[in-house]
């Protein structure tokens, strides 16, 4: 298999082993990968009969499901594009087919919008036997610059932007990851973030090519499904692992010394974990250390929607505090201002497909090089360290520049705090908006952590006021992205009055 052939391999080679499972709160349903592939082929033939062909775009607005996966694979077999719309972020009645050039929109939402199809119809189409005169699908060839999908940014910095992702970027990322982690038969990769996020579909493509298993779940069902499905790899994000850490710690306290940390962690994650994957947002050092001590190696990486996976710690090379070494096919450039840019052999794209005027020019160079907006440096051994966002550097009225990420991370080391976002409304002092781990909030623990954090900072960097939210940040509340990253602009708008008017100390709202 050549370096850049994953997508082409998927459409030209039927898998010979492995299975995909769908783990929900009410149980788990499995399909062998050869049968999944056959179902996708039958669905592709039905879609072709409805006029879907090369260059057409299939929209999917639905929760993770077998039907989601079948539509994605059928599109690849037809050389059609997909557009993954995240539930809660997009509304099927909001002219999606018109705005995003969608030929058919499959959804599990109630809608009377034109060109929409209930996704519940997909399985019947995929299971319907072919007629004797059904023509086989024509062979398709995917070139590196061909677009397989429209993916959307998280929206953590504003309205989601649409980006056309190339085959070469997918192939290059999966090839580099496979070199580092060697996923193989016997592995089971556990995925629970929305399939509208392209990287979550990577692991399905990987299963079809390399013969390992993959389990698809949802965030709501993930903890219930983990021990039942016994994966070897969990594809997670920091917020998920922080929640798992709190649950394991609570289990240890209830055990009164009858369980070890390793046993408590195994009761949650199962007994086959080979490693845990984390990325998309910075992970706290305390969380990474916790799982390592629990016998569950966890590896942090770095990447953006615009770049795919750029760096990754892995079993062969891992360094505390870093997000890993640069993957093959990527180059990290650090400007004089400390801002990171990423050059790729196979760029995701060369600009946004759907965005406000000027957005593409601010981020993409003519050759697809991406100015990330992140601050960082590369050490002598090639490990990348992220210091924060350039946009999140606060300049005080005395000219002092404060990088907020290390301060926020310090506050989040408290078990009483799940998120901390810093603001500076008057350019004179810092105000923290804290999302508590429990309701009601543990104000004493938050006060203690504030003192501990401030003790390690210079006077200009110290937090003078803390606003503790009555309701923790959530996706449903619009203050977290689907990858559980805080939306700073929305948090500022939601708590603007408290941020501006609170007095020194801890304040609950």
Coordinates of C-alpha atoms in Angstrom, one line a residue:
X1 CA 0.0 0.0 0.0
X2 CA 1.5 3.4 -1.0
X3 CA 1.9 6.3 1.4
X4 CA -1.2 8.2 0.1
X5 CA -3.7 5.5 -0.7
X6 CA -6.1 5.2 2.3
X7 CA -9.2 6.6 0.6
X8 CA -8.5 4.9 -2.7
X9 CA -7.9 1.6 -0.8
X10 CA -11.3 2.1 0.9
X11 CA -13.2 2.4 -2.5
X12 CA -11.3 -0.4 -4.3
X13 CA -10.7 -3.1 -1.7
X14 CA -13.4 -4.8 0.3
X15 CA -12.3 -5.5 3.9
X16 CA -11.7 -9.1 4.9
X17 CA -12.0 -8.8 8.7
X18 CA -12.9 -6.6 11.6
X19 CA -16.1 -5.2 12.8
X20 CA -17.8 -1.9 13.7
X21 CA -19.9 -1.6 16.8
X22 CA -22.5 1.1 17.7
X23 CA -22.6 1.5 21.5
X24 CA -25.6 3.3 23.0
X25 CA -27.1 3.5 26.4
X26 CA -29.5 0.7 25.6
X27 CA -26.9 -1.7 24.2
X28 CA -24.4 -2.4 21.5
X29 CA -25.0 -3.5 17.9
X30 CA -22.2 -4.8 15.7
X31 CA -21.7 -5.2 12.0
X32 CA -18.8 -7.1 10.4
X33 CA -16.8 -4.8 8.2
X34 CA -17.3 -6.9 5.0
X35 CA -21.1 -6.6 5.6
X36 CA -20.8 -2.9 6.3
X37 CA -18.9 -2.5 3.0
X38 CA -21.6 -4.5 1.1
X39 CA -24.3 -2.4 2.7
X40 CA -22.5 0.8 1.7
X41 CA -22.3 -0.5 -1.9
X42 CA -26.0 -1.2 -2.1
X43 CA -26.8 2.2 -0.6
X44 CA -24.5 3.8 -3.2
X45 CA -26.4 2.1 -6.0
X46 CA -29.7 3.4 -4.6
X47 CA -28.3 6.9 -4.3
X48 CA -27.0 6.8 -7.8
X49 CA -30.6 5.8 -8.9
X50 CA -31.7 9.1 -7.2
X51 CA -29.2 11.0 -9.3
X52 CA -26.3 11.3 -6.9
X53 CA -22.9 11.1 -8.7
X54 CA -19.4 12.4 -8.8
X55 CA -19.2 16.0 -7.5
X56 CA -22.6 16.0 -5.9
X57 CA -22.8 16.8 -2.2
X58 CA -24.7 14.7 0.4
X59 CA -25.5 16.5 3.7
X60 CA -25.7 14.6 7.0
X61 CA -27.3 16.3 10.0
X62 CA -27.7 13.5 12.6
X63 CA -26.3 11.8 15.7
X64 CA -23.7 9.1 15.4
X65 CA -25.2 6.0 13.9
X66 CA -24.8 3.1 11.4
X67 CA -26.7 5.2 8.9
X68 CA -24.2 8.1 9.2
X69 CA -21.3 5.7 8.5
X70 CA -23.1 4.1 5.5
X71 CA -23.8 7.5 3.9
X72 CA -20.2 8.6 4.3
X73 CA -18.9 5.4 2.7
X74 CA -21.5 5.4 -0.1
X75 CA -20.4 8.9 -1.0
X76 CA -16.8 7.8 -1.3
X77 CA -17.9 4.9 -3.6
X78 CA -19.8 7.4 -5.8
X79 CA -17.0 10.0 -5.6
X80 CA -19.6 12.4 -4.1
X81 CA -18.8 14.8 -1.3
X82 CA -20.3 14.8 2.1
X83 CA -21.1 17.8 4.4
X84 CA -21.2 16.9 8.0
X85 CA -23.5 19.2 9.9
X86 CA -23.3 19.0 13.7
X87 CA -26.6 18.6 15.5
X88 CA -27.2 21.6 17.7
X89 CA -25.0 23.8 15.6
X90 CA -27.0 23.6 12.4
X91 CA -30.8 23.6 11.8
X92 CA -32.2 21.7 8.8
X93 CA -34.8 24.4 8.4
X94 CA -32.0 27.0 7.9
X95 CA -31.7 26.6 4.1
X96 CA -28.7 24.3 4.5
X97 CA -29.2 22.7 1.0
X98 CA -29.2 26.1 -0.6
X99 CA -26.4 27.7 1.4
X100 CA -24.0 24.7 1.1
X101 CA -24.8 23.3 -2.3
X102 CA -26.3 20.1 -0.9
X103 CA -28.1 17.8 -3.3
X104 CA -29.8 15.7 -0.6
X105 CA -29.8 16.3 3.2
X106 CA -30.2 13.3 5.4
X107 CA -31.3 14.1 9.0
X108 CA -32.8 12.7 12.1
X109 CA -34.4 16.1 12.9
X110 CA -38.0 17.0 12.2
X111 CA -38.1 19.2 9.2
X112 CA -40.2 20.1 6.1
X113 CA -37.3 21.7 4.3
X114 CA -36.9 20.8 0.6
X115 CA -34.3 18.1 -0.5
X116 CA -34.3 16.5 3.0
X117 CA -34.6 12.7 3.6
X118 CA -35.2 11.1 7.0
X119 CA -32.0 9.3 7.8
X120 CA -34.1 6.4 9.2
X121 CA -34.7 5.4 5.5
X122 CA -31.0 4.7 4.9
X123 CA -30.8 1.3 6.5
X124 CA -33.6 -0.1 4.5
X125 CA -32.0 1.2 1.3
X126 CA -28.7 -0.4 2.3
X127 CA -30.3 -3.8 3.2
X128 CA -32.5 -4.0 0.1
X129 CA -31.1 -6.8 -2.2
X130 CA -29.9 -5.7 -5.6
X131 CA -32.1 -6.7 -8.6
X132 CA -30.6 -9.0 -11.2
X133 CA -30.3 -6.2 -13.6
X134 CA -28.7 -3.7 -11.2
X135 CA -25.6 -2.2 -12.8
X136 CA -22.4 -2.3 -10.8
X137 CA -20.9 0.9 -9.6
X138 CA -18.4 2.5 -11.9
X139 CA -14.8 2.5 -10.7
X140 CA -13.7 5.8 -9.2
X141 CA -10.3 7.3 -8.6
X142 CA -9.6 9.8 -5.8
X143 CA -6.6 12.1 -6.5
X144 CA -4.8 13.9 -3.7
X145 CA -6.4 17.3 -4.4
X146 CA -9.9 15.9 -4.7
X147 CA -12.3 17.0 -2.0
X148 CA -14.2 14.3 0.0
X149 CA -16.0 16.4 2.5
X150 CA -16.9 19.9 3.7
X151 CA -16.0 20.1 7.4
X152 CA -16.7 23.0 9.7
X153 CA -14.6 24.7 12.3
X154 CA -15.6 24.3 16.0
X155 CA -16.9 27.9 16.3
X156 CA -14.9 28.6 19.4
X157 CA -13.8 31.9 17.9
X158 CA -17.1 32.8 16.1
X159 CA -19.4 31.4 13.4
X160 CA -18.3 28.0 12.0
X161 CA -16.3 28.2 8.8
X162 CA -16.6 25.6 6.0
X163 CA -13.5 24.0 4.7
X164 CA -13.2 21.6 1.8
X165 CA -10.9 18.7 2.9
X166 CA -8.7 17.0 0.4
X167 CA -8.0 13.3 0.0
X168 CA -4.2 13.9 0.3
X169 CA -4.6 15.5 3.7
X170 CA -6.6 12.5 5.0
X171 CA -4.2 10.0 3.5
X172 CA -1.1 11.8 4.8
X173 CA -2.5 12.0 8.3
X174 CA -3.6 8.4 8.6
X175 CA -0.3 7.2 7.1
X176 CA 1.7 9.1 9.6
X177 CA -0.5 8.0 12.6
X178 CA -0.3 4.4 11.5
X179 CA 3.5 4.6 11.5
X180 CA 3.5 5.7 15.1
X181 CA 0.7 3.6 16.6
X182 CA 0.5 0.5 14.4
X183 CA -3.3 -0.1 14.7
X184 CA -3.9 -3.8 13.7
X185 CA -6.4 -6.7 14.0
X186 CA -7.2 -7.1 17.7
X187 CA -7.3 -3.4 18.3
X188 CA -10.7 -1.7 18.9
X189 CA -10.7 2.1 18.6
X190 CA -13.4 3.8 20.6
X191 CA -14.9 7.0 19.1
X192 CA -17.6 9.1 20.7
X193 CA -17.3 12.6 19.3
X194 CA -19.7 13.6 16.5
X195 CA -18.9 12.0 13.1
X196 CA -19.5 15.4 11.6
X197 CA -15.9 16.0 12.8
X198 CA -13.9 14.5 10.0
X199 CA -11.1 13.2 12.2
X200 CA -13.6 10.9 14.0
X201 CA -14.2 9.2 10.6
X202 CA -10.5 8.7 10.1
X203 CA -10.7 5.7 12.4
X204 CA -13.4 4.0 10.4
X205 CA -11.3 4.4 7.3
X206 CA -8.3 3.0 9.2
X207 CA -10.4 0.0 10.3
X208 CA -11.4 -0.8 6.7
X209 CA -7.8 -0.7 5.6
X210 CA -5.9 -2.2 8.5
X211 CA -8.5 -4.7 9.7
X212 CA -9.0 -3.6 13.3
X213 CA -12.3 -3.0 15.1
X214 CA -13.9 0.4 15.7
X215 CA -16.7 1.3 18.2
X216 CA -18.9 4.3 17.6
X217 CA -20.7 5.8 20.6
X218 CA -21.8 9.2 21.9
X219 CA -20.6 11.4 24.7
X220 CA -23.7 10.6 26.7
X221 CA -23.2 6.9 26.4
X222 CA -19.4 6.8 26.4
X223 CA -18.8 6.0 30.1
X224 CA -21.5 3.3 30.2
X225 CA -20.2 1.7 27.0
X226 CA -16.4 1.7 27.8
X227 CA -16.2 -1.3 30.1
X228 CA -18.9 -3.2 28.1
X229 CA -17.0 -2.8 24.8
X230 CA -13.4 -3.2 26.2
X231 CA -11.6 -1.0 23.6
X232 CA -7.8 -0.9 23.2
X233 CA -7.7 2.7 22.2
X234 CA -9.9 5.7 23.2
X235 CA -10.0 8.7 21.0
X236 CA -10.9 11.5 23.5
X237 CA -10.6 15.1 24.4
X238 CA -9.3 16.7 27.7
X239 CA -12.7 17.4 29.1
X240 CA -13.7 13.7 28.8
X241 CA -10.5 12.6 30.6
X242 CA -11.0 15.2 33.3
X243 CA -14.5 13.8 33.9
X244 CA -13.2 10.3 33.9
X245 CA -10.5 11.3 36.4
X246 CA -13.0 12.7 38.8
X247 CA -15.2 9.6 38.6
X248 CA -12.2 7.3 39.2
X249 CA -11.1 9.4 42.2
X250 CA -14.6 9.2 43.6
X251 CA -14.6 5.4 43.1
X252 CA -11.3 5.2 45.0
X253 CA -12.7 7.2 47.9
X254 CA -15.8 4.9 48.1
X255 CA -13.6 1.8 48.1
X256 CA -11.9 2.7 51.4
X257 CA -8.6 1.3 50.2
X258 CA -9.9 -1.9 48.8
X259 CA -9.1 -0.8 45.2
X260 CA -5.8 0.4 43.7
X261 CA -5.7 3.3 41.2
X262 CA -5.0 0.8 38.4
X263 CA -8.0 -1.3 39.4
X264 CA -10.4 1.6 39.6
X265 CA -9.2 2.9 36.2
X266 CA -9.7 -0.6 34.6
X267 CA -13.2 -0.8 36.0
X268 CA -14.0 2.3 34.0
X269 CA -12.0 1.8 30.8
X270 CA -11.9 -2.0 30.6
X271 CA -8.9 -4.3 30.8
X272 CA -7.5 -4.0 27.3
X273 CA -6.4 -0.4 27.0
X274 CA -3.2 0.0 24.9
X275 CA -3.2 3.8 25.0
X276 CA -5.5 6.9 25.3
X277 CA -5.5 9.6 22.6
X278 CA -6.1 13.3 23.5
X279 CA -6.1 16.5 21.5
X280 CA -8.2 19.4 20.2
X281 CA -7.7 21.4 23.4
X282 CA -4.8 21.6 26.0
X283 CA -4.8 18.8 28.5
X284 CA -3.8 19.6 32.2
X285 CA -0.5 18.0 33.3
X286 CA -2.3 16.6 36.4
X287 CA -4.7 14.8 34.1
X288 CA -2.0 13.3 31.9
X289 CA 0.0 12.3 34.9
X290 CA -3.0 10.7 36.6
X291 CA -3.7 8.3 33.7
X292 CA 0.0 7.5 33.2
X293 CA 0.2 6.5 36.9
X294 CA -3.0 4.5 36.5
X295 CA -1.3 2.3 33.9
X296 CA -3.1 3.9 30.9
X297 CA -0.6 5.7 28.7
X298 CA -2.1 8.9 27.3
X299 CA -0.6 10.8 24.4
X300 CA -1.4 14.5 23.6
X301 CA -1.2 15.9 20.1
X302 CA -1.8 19.1 18.2
X303 CA -3.7 20.1 15.1
X304 CA -6.5 22.3 13.7
X305 CA -9.3 21.7 11.3
X306 CA -7.2 23.7 8.8
X307 CA -4.1 21.5 9.2
X308 CA -5.3 18.0 10.3
X309 CA -2.9 16.3 12.8
X310 CA 0.4 18.2 13.0
X311 CA 2.3 16.7 16.0
X312 CA 1.8 13.8 18.4
X313 CA 3.4 12.3 21.4
X314 CA 3.5 8.5 21.0
X315 CA 5.1 5.4 22.6
X316 CA 8.4 5.9 20.7
X317 CA 8.8 9.6 21.7
X318 CA 6.9 11.5 24.4
X319 CA 7.8 14.6 26.4
X320 CA 5.9 16.0 29.3
X321 CA 4.5 19.5 28.6
X322 CA 4.8 19.1 24.8
X323 CA 2.3 18.1 22.1
X324 CA 4.8 15.8 20.5
X325 CA 7.1 15.8 17.5
X326 CA 6.1 16.9 14.0
X327 CA 4.5 14.2 11.9
X328 CA 5.9 13.2 8.5
X329 CA 4.4 15.4 5.8
X330 CA 4.2 18.4 8.1
X331 CA 6.5 21.3 8.9
X332 CA 6.1 23.7 11.8
X333 CA 7.4 27.3 11.3
X334 CA 7.6 29.7 14.3
X335 CA 7.6 33.4 13.3
X336 CA 9.5 36.2 15.0
X337 CA 6.3 37.0 16.9
X338 CA 6.2 33.4 18.3
X339 CA 3.1 32.5 16.2
X340 CA 3.1 29.0 14.7
X341 CA 2.4 28.3 11.0
X342 CA 2.1 24.8 9.5
X343 CA 3.1 23.8 6.1
X344 CA 1.9 20.5 4.7
X345 CA 2.9 18.2 1.8
X346 CA -0.8 17.7 1.3
X347 CA -2.7 20.7 2.6
X348 CA -6.3 20.3 3.9
X349 CA -7.2 23.2 1.6
X350 CA -6.0 26.5 0.3
X351 CA -8.8 28.7 1.8
X352 CA -12.2 28.4 3.4
X353 CA -15.1 27.4 1.1
X354 CA -17.6 29.1 3.4
X355 CA -16.5 32.1 5.5
X356 CA -16.6 35.8 5.8
X357 CA -14.6 37.9 3.3
X358 CA -11.0 38.1 4.4
X359 CA -11.0 35.1 6.7
X360 CA -9.1 32.9 4.2
X361 CA -6.5 35.5 3.5
X362 CA -5.8 35.9 7.3
X363 CA -5.2 32.2 7.8
X364 CA -4.0 30.6 4.5
X365 CA -1.0 31.3 2.4
X366 CA -1.0 30.7 -1.3
X367 CA 0.6 27.3 -0.9
X368 CA -1.8 26.2 1.8
X369 CA 0.4 27.1 4.7
X370 CA -1.7 27.9 7.8
X371 CA -1.1 30.7 10.3
X372 CA -2.5 29.0 13.3
X373 CA -2.7 31.9 15.7
X374 CA -1.1 29.7 18.4
X375 CA 2.0 30.8 20.3
X376 CA 4.7 28.2 20.8
X377 CA 8.3 26.9 20.3
X378 CA 10.1 23.8 19.2
X379 CA 12.8 22.4 21.5
X380 CA 16.2 21.0 20.3
X381 CA 14.7 17.5 20.0
X382 CA 11.8 18.6 17.8
X383 CA 9.0 18.6 20.4
X384 CA 6.4 21.4 20.0
X385 CA 5.3 23.3 23.0
X386 CA 2.1 25.5 22.9
X387 CA 2.1 28.6 25.1
X388 CA -1.4 29.8 24.2
X389 CA -3.3 31.8 21.6
X390 CA -1.9 35.0 20.2
X391 CA -5.5 36.4 20.4
X392 CA -5.5 35.5 24.1
X393 CA -2.5 37.5 25.1
X394 CA -3.8 40.4 27.3
X395 CA -2.0 43.7 27.1
X396 CA -2.3 45.7 30.3
X397 CA -2.4 49.5 30.4
X398 CA 1.2 49.4 31.7
X399 CA 2.3 47.6 28.5
X400 CA 2.8 44.2 30.3
X401 CA 1.8 41.2 28.1
X402 CA 0.0 38.4 29.9
X403 CA -0.3 34.9 28.3
X404 CA -3.5 33.6 29.8
X405 CA -3.2 29.8 29.0
X406 CA -0.7 28.9 31.8
X407 CA -2.8 30.8 34.4
X408 CA -6.0 29.1 33.3
X409 CA -4.4 25.7 33.3
X410 CA -3.2 26.4 36.9
X411 CA -6.7 27.2 38.0
X412 CA -8.0 24.0 36.3
X413 CA -5.7 21.8 38.4
X414 CA -8.3 22.1 41.2
X415 CA -10.8 19.2 41.2
X416 CA -13.4 21.9 42.0
X417 CA -12.9 23.7 38.6
X418 CA -13.7 22.3 35.2
X419 CA -13.0 25.4 33.1
X420 CA -11.4 28.8 33.7
X421 CA -11.4 31.7 31.2
X422 CA -9.6 35.0 31.9
X423 CA -10.7 38.4 30.8
X424 CA -9.4 41.9 31.4
X425 CA -12.3 44.4 31.1
X426 CA -10.4 47.5 32.2
X427 CA -6.8 46.6 31.0
X428 CA -5.7 46.8 34.6
X429 CA -6.5 43.5 36.3
X430 CA -7.6 39.9 35.4
X431 CA -11.0 38.5 36.0
X432 CA -11.6 34.7 35.9
X433 CA -14.9 33.1 34.9
X434 CA -14.9 29.7 36.5
X435 CA -17.2 26.8 35.6
X436 CA -17.5 24.6 38.8
X437 CA -17.1 20.8 38.8
X438 CA -20.1 20.5 41.1
X439 CA -23.3 22.3 41.9
X440 CA -23.3 24.0 44.4
X441 CA -19.7 25.1 43.8
X442 CA -17.0 24.3 46.3
X443 CA -16.1 27.9 47.0
X444 CA -13.5 27.1 49.6
X445 CA -11.6 24.9 47.2
X446 CA -11.9 27.5 44.5
X447 CA -10.6 30.2 46.9
X448 CA -7.7 27.9 47.9
X449 CA -6.8 27.3 44.2
X450 CA -6.9 31.1 43.5
X451 CA -4.4 31.7 46.3
X452 CA -2.2 28.9 45.1
X453 CA -2.2 30.1 41.5
X454 CA -1.6 33.8 42.4
X455 CA 1.3 32.8 44.7
X456 CA 3.2 31.6 41.6
X457 CA 2.5 34.7 39.5
X458 CA 3.9 38.2 39.2
X459 CA 1.6 41.0 40.4
X460 CA 0.5 41.9 36.9
X461 CA -0.4 38.2 36.2
X462 CA -2.5 37.7 39.3
X463 CA -6.2 37.2 39.2
X464 CA -8.0 39.8 41.2
X465 CA -11.6 38.6 40.8
X466 CA -13.3 35.3 40.2
X467 CA -16.9 34.9 38.8
X468 CA -18.2 31.4 39.6
X469 CA -21.0 30.4 37.3
X470 CA -24.2 28.9 38.8
X471 CA -24.5 26.5 35.9
X472 CA -21.4 24.8 34.5
X473 CA -20.5 25.5 30.9
X474 CA -22.1 23.1 28.5
X475 CA -22.5 22.4 24.8
X476 CA -26.3 22.7 25.2
X477 CA -25.8 26.1 26.9
X478 CA -23.8 27.3 23.9
X479 CA -20.6 27.9 26.0
X480 CA -18.6 24.8 24.9
X481 CA -17.8 23.5 21.4
X482 CA -18.5 19.9 20.4
X483 CA -14.9 19.2 21.4
X484 CA -15.6 20.7 24.8
X485 CA -13.5 23.8 24.3
X486 CA -14.8 27.1 25.9
X487 CA -16.2 29.7 23.6
X488 CA -14.6 32.9 24.9
X489 CA -16.7 35.3 23.0
X490 CA -20.0 33.7 24.1
X491 CA -18.7 33.4 27.7
X492 CA -17.9 37.1 27.7
X493 CA -21.3 38.0 26.4
X494 CA -23.1 35.7 28.9
X495 CA -21.2 37.1 32.0
X496 CA -20.3 40.6 30.7
X497 CA -22.1 42.4 33.6
X498 CA -20.5 40.3 36.3
X499 CA -17.0 40.5 34.7
X500 CA -17.3 44.3 34.7
X501 CA -19.0 44.9 38.0
X502 CA -17.7 42.3 40.4
X503 CA -15.5 43.4 43.3
X504 CA -12.3 41.7 44.4
X505 CA -12.7 38.1 45.6
X506 CA -14.9 35.2 44.7
X507 CA -18.4 35.8 43.4
X508 CA -21.2 33.3 42.5
X509 CA -23.7 34.1 39.7

